[in-house]
Coordinates of C-alpha atoms and ligand atoms in Angstrom, one line a residue:
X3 CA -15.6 -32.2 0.3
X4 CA -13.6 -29.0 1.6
X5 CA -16.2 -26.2 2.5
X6 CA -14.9 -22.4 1.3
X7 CA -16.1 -19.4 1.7
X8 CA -15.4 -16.3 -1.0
X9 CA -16.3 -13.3 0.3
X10 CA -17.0 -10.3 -3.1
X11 CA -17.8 -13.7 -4.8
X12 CA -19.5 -12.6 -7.5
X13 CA -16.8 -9.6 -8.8
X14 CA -14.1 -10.5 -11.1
X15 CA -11.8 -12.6 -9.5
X16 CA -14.4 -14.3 -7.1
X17 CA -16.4 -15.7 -9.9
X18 CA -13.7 -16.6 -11.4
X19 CA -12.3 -18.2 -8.3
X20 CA -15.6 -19.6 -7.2
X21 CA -15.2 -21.9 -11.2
X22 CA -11.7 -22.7 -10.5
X23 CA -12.1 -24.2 -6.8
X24 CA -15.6 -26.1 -8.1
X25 CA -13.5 -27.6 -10.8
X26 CA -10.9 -28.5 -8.1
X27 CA -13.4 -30.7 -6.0
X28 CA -14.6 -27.6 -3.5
X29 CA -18.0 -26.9 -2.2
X30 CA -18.1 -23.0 -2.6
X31 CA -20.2 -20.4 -1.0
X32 CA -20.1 -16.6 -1.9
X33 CA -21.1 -14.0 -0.1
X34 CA -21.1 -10.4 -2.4
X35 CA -23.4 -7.0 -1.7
X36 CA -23.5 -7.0 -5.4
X37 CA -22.6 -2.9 -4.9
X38 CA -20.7 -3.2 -8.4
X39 CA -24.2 -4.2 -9.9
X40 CA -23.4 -7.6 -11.1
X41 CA -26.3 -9.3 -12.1
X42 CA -24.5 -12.6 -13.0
X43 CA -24.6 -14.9 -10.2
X44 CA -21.8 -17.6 -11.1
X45 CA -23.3 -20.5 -8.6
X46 CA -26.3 -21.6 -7.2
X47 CA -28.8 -19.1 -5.9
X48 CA -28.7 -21.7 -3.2
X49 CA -25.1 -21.3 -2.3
X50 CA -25.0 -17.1 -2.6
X51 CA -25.7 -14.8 0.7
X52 CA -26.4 -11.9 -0.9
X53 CA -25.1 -9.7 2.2
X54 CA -22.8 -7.4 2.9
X55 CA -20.0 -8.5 4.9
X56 CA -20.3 -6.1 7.7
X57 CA -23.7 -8.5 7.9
X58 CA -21.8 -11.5 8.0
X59 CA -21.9 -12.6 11.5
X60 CA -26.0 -13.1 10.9
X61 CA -25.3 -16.2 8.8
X62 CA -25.9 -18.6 11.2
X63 CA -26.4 -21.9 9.4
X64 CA -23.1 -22.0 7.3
X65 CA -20.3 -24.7 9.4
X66 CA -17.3 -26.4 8.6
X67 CA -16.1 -23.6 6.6
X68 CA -12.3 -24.6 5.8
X69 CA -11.6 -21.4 4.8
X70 CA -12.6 -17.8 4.0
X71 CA -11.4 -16.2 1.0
X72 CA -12.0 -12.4 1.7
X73 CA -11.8 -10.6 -1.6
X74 CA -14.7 -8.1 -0.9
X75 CA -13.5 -4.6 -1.4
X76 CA -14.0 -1.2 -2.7
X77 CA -11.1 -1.7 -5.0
X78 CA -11.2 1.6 -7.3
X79 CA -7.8 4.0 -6.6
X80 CA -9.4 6.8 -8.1
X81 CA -12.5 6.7 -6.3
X82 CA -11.4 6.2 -3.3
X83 CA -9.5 9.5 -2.5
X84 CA -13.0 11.3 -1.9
X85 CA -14.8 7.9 -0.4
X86 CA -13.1 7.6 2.8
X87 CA -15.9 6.5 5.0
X88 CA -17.4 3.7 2.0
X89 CA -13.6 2.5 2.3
X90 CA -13.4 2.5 5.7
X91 CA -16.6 0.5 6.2
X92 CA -16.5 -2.0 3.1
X93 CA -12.0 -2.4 3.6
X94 CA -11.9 -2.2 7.4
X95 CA -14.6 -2.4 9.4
X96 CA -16.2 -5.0 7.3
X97 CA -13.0 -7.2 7.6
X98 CA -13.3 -7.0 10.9
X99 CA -16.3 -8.6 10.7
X100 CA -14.9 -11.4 8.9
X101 CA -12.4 -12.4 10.7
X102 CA -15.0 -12.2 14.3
X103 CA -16.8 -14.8 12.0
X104 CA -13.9 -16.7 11.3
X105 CA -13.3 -16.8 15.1
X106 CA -16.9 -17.7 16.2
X107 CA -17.5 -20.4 13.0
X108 CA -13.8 -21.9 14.0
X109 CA -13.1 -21.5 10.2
X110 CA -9.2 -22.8 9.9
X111 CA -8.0 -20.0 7.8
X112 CA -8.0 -16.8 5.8
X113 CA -6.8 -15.4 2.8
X114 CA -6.9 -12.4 2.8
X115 CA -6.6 -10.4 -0.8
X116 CA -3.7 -7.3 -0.3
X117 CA -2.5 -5.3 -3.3
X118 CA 0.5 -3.9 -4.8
X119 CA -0.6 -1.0 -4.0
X120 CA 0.6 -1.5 -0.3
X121 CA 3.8 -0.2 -1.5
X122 CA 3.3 2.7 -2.8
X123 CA 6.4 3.9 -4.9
X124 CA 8.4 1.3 -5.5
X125 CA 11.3 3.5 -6.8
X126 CA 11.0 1.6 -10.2
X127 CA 12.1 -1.2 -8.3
X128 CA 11.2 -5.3 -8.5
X129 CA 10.1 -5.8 -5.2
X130 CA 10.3 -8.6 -2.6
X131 CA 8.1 -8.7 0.0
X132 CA 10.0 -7.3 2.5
X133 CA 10.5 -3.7 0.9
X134 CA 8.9 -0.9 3.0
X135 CA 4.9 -0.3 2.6
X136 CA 4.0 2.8 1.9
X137 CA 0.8 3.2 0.1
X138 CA 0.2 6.6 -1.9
X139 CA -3.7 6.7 -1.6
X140 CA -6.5 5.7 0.5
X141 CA -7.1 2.0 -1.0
X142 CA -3.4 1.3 -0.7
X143 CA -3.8 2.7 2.8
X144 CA -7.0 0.5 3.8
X145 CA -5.2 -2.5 2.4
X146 CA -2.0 -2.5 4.9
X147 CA -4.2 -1.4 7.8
X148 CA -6.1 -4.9 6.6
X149 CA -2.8 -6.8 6.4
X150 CA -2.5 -5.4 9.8
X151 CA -5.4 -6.5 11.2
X152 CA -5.5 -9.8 9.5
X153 CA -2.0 -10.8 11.2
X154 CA -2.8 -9.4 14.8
X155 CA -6.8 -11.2 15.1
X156 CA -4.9 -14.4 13.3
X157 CA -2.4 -14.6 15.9
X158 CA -4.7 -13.5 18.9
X159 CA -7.5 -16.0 17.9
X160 CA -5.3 -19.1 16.4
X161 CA -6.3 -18.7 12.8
X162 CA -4.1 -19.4 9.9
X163 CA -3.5 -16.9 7.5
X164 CA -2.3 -16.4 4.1
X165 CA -1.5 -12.4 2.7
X166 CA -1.8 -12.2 -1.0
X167 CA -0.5 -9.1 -2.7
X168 CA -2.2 -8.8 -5.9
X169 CA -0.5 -6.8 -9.0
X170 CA -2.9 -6.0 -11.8
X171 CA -4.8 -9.2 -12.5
X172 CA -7.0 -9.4 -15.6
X173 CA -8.9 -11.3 -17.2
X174 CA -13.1 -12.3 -18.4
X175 CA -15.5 -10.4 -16.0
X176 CA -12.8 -7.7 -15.3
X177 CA -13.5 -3.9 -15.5
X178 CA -10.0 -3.1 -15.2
X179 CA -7.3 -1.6 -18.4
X180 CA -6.3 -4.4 -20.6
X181 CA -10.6 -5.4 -20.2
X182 CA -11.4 -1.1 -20.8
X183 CA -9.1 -1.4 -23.8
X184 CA -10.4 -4.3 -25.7
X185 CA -14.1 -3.1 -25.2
X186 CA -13.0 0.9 -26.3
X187 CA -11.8 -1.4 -29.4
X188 CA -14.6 -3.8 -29.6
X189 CA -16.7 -0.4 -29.8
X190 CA -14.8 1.0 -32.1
X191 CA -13.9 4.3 -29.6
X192 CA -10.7 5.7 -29.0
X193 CA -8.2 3.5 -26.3
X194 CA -7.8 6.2 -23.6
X195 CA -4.4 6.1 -21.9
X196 CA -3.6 8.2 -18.5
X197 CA -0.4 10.1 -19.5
X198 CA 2.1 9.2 -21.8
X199 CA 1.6 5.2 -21.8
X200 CA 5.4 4.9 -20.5
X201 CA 4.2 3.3 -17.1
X202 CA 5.4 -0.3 -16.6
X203 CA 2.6 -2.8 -15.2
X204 CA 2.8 -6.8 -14.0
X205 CA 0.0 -8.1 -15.7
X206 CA -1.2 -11.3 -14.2
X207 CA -4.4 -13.8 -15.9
X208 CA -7.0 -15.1 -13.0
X209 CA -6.6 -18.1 -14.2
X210 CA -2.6 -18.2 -13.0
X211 CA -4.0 -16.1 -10.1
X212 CA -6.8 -18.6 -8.7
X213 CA -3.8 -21.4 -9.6
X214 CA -2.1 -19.8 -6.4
X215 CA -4.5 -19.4 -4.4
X216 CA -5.4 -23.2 -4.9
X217 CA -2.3 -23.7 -3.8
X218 CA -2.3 -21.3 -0.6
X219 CA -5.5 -23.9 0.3
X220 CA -3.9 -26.9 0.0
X221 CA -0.5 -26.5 1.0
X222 CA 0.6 -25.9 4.6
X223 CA 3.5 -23.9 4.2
X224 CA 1.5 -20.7 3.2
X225 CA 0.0 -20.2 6.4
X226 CA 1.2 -17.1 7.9
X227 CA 2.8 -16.0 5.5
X228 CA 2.6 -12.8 2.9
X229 CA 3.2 -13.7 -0.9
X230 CA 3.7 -11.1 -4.3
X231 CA 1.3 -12.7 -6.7
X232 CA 2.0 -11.3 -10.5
X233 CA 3.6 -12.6 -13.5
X234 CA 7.2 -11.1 -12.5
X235 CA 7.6 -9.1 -15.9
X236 CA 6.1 -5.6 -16.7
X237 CA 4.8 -4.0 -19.7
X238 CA 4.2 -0.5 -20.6
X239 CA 0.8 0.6 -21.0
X240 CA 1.8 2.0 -24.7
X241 CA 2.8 -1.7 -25.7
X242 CA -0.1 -3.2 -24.0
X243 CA -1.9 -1.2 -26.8
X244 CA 0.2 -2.6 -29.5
X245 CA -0.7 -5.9 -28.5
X246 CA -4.5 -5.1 -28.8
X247 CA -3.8 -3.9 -32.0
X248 CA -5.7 -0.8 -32.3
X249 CA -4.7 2.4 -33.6
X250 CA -7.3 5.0 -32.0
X251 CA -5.6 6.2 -29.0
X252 CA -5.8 9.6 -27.0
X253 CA -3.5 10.3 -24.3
X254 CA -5.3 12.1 -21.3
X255 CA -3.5 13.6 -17.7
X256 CA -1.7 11.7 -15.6
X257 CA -2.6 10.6 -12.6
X258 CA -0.5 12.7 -9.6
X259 CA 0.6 10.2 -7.8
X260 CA 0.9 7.1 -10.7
X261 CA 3.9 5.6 -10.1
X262 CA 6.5 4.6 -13.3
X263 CA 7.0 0.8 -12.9
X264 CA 5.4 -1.2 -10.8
X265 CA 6.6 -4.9 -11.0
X266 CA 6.8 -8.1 -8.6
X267 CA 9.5 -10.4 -7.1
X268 CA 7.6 -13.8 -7.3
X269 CA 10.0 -15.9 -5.8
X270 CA 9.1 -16.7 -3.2
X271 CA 5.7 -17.9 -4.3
X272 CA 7.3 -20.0 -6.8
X273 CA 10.1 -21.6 -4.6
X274 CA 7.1 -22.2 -1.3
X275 CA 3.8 -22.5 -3.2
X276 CA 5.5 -24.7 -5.8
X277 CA 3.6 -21.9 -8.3
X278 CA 4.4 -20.3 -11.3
X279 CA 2.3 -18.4 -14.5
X280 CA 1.8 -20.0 -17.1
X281 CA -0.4 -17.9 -19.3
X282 CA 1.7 -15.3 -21.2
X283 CA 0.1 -12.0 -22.1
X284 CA -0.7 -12.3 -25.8
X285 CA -2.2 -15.5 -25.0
X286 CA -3.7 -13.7 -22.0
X287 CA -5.1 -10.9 -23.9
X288 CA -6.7 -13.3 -26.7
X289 CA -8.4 -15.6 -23.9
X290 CA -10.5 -12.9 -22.2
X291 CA -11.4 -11.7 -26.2
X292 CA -12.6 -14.7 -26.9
X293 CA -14.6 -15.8 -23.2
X294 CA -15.5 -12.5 -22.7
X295 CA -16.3 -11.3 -26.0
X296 CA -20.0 -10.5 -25.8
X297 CA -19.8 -8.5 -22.2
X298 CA -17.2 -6.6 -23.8
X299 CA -18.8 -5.6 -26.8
X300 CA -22.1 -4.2 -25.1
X301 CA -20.0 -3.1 -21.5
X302 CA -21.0 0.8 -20.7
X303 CA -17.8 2.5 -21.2
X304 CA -17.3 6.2 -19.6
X305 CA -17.1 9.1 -21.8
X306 CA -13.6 10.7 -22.6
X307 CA -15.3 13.8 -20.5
X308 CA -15.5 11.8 -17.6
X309 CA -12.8 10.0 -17.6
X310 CA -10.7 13.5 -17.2
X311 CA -13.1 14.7 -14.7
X312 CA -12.7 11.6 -12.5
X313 CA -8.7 12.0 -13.4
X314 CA -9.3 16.0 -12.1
X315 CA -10.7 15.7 -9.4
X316 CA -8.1 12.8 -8.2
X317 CA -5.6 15.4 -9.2
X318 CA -6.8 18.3 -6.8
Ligands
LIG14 N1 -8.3 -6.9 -9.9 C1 -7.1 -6.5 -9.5 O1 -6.2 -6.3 -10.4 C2 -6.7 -6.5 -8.1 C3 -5.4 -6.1 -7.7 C4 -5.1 -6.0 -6.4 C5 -5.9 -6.3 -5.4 N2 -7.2 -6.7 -5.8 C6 -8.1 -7.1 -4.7 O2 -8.8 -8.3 -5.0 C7 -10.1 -8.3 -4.5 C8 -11.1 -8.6 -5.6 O3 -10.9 -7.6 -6.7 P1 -11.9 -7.6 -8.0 O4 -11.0 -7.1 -9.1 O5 -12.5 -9.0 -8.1 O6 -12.9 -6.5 -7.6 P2 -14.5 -6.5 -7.9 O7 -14.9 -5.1 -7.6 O8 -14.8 -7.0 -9.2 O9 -15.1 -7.4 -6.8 C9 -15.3 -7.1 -5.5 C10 -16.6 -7.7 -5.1 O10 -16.8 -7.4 -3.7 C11 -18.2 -7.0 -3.5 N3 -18.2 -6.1 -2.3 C12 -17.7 -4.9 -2.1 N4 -17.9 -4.4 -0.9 C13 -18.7 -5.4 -0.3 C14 -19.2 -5.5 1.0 N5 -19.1 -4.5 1.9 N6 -20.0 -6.6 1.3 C15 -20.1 -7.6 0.4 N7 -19.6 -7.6 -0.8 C16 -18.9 -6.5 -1.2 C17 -18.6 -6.3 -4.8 O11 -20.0 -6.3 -5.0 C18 -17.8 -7.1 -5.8 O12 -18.7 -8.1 -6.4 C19 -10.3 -6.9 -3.9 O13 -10.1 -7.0 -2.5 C20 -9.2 -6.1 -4.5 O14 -8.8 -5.0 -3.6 C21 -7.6 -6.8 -7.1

């Protein structure tokens, strides 16, 4: 049985992950600080370092890892403007410790979990991979300098990679918008939306998501290589509202630098990973309601107050 390795195993899209690959046949081990205060651990205590990753190199009895999955990450745009240093260590410095593990365990591979946001603006452009990255905060900004990193220690140290660049992925166990605005409606409190809801999003389910990265394990063709993972079709934030079916909505500032559309070319992840969503986003959207329904209903929700403090102080 194929060993893997998820590092930020037990956030959204590593637990997640960590079901899909069990159901695919993989022995999985996580590895998670738990600094997002998760207290559900979706494996065996037995199979969780609860570590941080810039602690990783003190595992010493995990072998014949396959692969590393390397999702762990502060991951929060708005945050991380006045973070740097938490970015810095938990984005850089604690993938560096990743991939020195990957060298010294002779793991075959890592995946390594980009964003969209390594564009920056996109000039309401679909893009490929190849259009120019230039990240508009300090999380976009930690995430190419990773990319970076990931393809230089790869190439030095003869370790397969694979780049994923992640558009807005949702889903049960996310804290993210389409998860904020079912729980505002669960809760029966007004759906807050950052400017005027015009902004156009790729909204991509985990389960299509962990699909790829399946894929990006078992077929040969990914490694080295840098793939646009979303559904390939944006929607506005104002119809994503519709489709929740909620009236209560306030509109609060934009964000300075929020960008208008943001949407992905998945070609080439279709045509080489032989990949493709499935899950369309009604569907989506009534699949984490229904898995995720009792998280959502109780989930701590931020007060409108804070919400335009956090947005404020983004701003300045
Ligand atoms: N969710 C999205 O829409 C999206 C979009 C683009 C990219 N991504 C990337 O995908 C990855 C996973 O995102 P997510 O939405 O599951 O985030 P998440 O915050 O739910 O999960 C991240 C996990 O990493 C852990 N972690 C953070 N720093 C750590 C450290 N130093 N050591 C060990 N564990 C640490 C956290 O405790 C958390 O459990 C991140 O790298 C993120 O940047 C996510």
């Amino acid at each position: 049985m194929k060993k893997v390795l998820i590092t930020g195993g037990c956030g959204f899209i590593g637990s997640n992950l960590s079901d899909y690959l069990r159901r695919k046949g993989f022995k999985v081990y996580l590895i998670d600080n738990f600094s997002n205060n998760k207290t559900d651990i979706p494996i065996k205590k037995s199979l969780l370092y609860k570590k941080d990753i810039n602690k990783i190199n003190q595992i010493k009895n995990l072998k014949n890892i396959s692969a590393i999955i390397h999702l762990a990450a502060s991951a929060d745009i708005l945050i991380s403007k006045k973070n740097e240093n938490k970015y810095y260590k938990d984005n850089i410095s604690g993938l560096q410790e990743v991939l020195r593990f990957c060298s010294e365990k002779n793991v075959k591979k890592v995946v390594f979990a980009s964003s969209a946001s390594v564009y920056g603006d996109t000039k309401n452009k679909k893009v490929n991979e190849n259009f120019s990255l230039k990240p508009n905060h300090y999380y976009g900004y930690t995430k190419l300098i990773g990319e970076k990193m990931v393809e230089t220690y790869s190439k030095i140290n003869n370790i397969n990679y694979t780049i994923l660049r992640f558009f807005n992925i949702y889903g049960p166990k996310s804290n993210a918008v389409v998860s904020t605005f079912l729980a505002q409606k669960l809760q029966n409190k007004i759906i807050t939306i950052f400017g005027n809801g015009e902004q156009r999003r790729d909204f991509l389910h985990v389960d299509d998501l962990c699909g790829a990265i399946w894929k990006v394990l078992v077929n040969k063709k990914s490694n080295k290589k840098t793939y646009n993972l979303g559904s390939g079709k944006s929607i506005s934030i104002n119809e994503l509202v519709k489709k929740i079916s909620y009236s209560k909505t306030k509109n609060l500032m934009k964000r300075n630098d929020d960008i208008e559309i943001s949407i992905a070319q998945i070609s080439k992840a279709k045509k080489e990973l032989n990949w493709k969503p499935k899950i369309e986003i009604e569907k989506g959207i009534k699949k984490t309601l229904t898995l995720d329904f009792k998280r959502l209903k109780k989930v701590k929700l931020i007060s409108l107050k804070e919400q335009t403090n956090l947005i404020k102080k983004f701003n300045t």
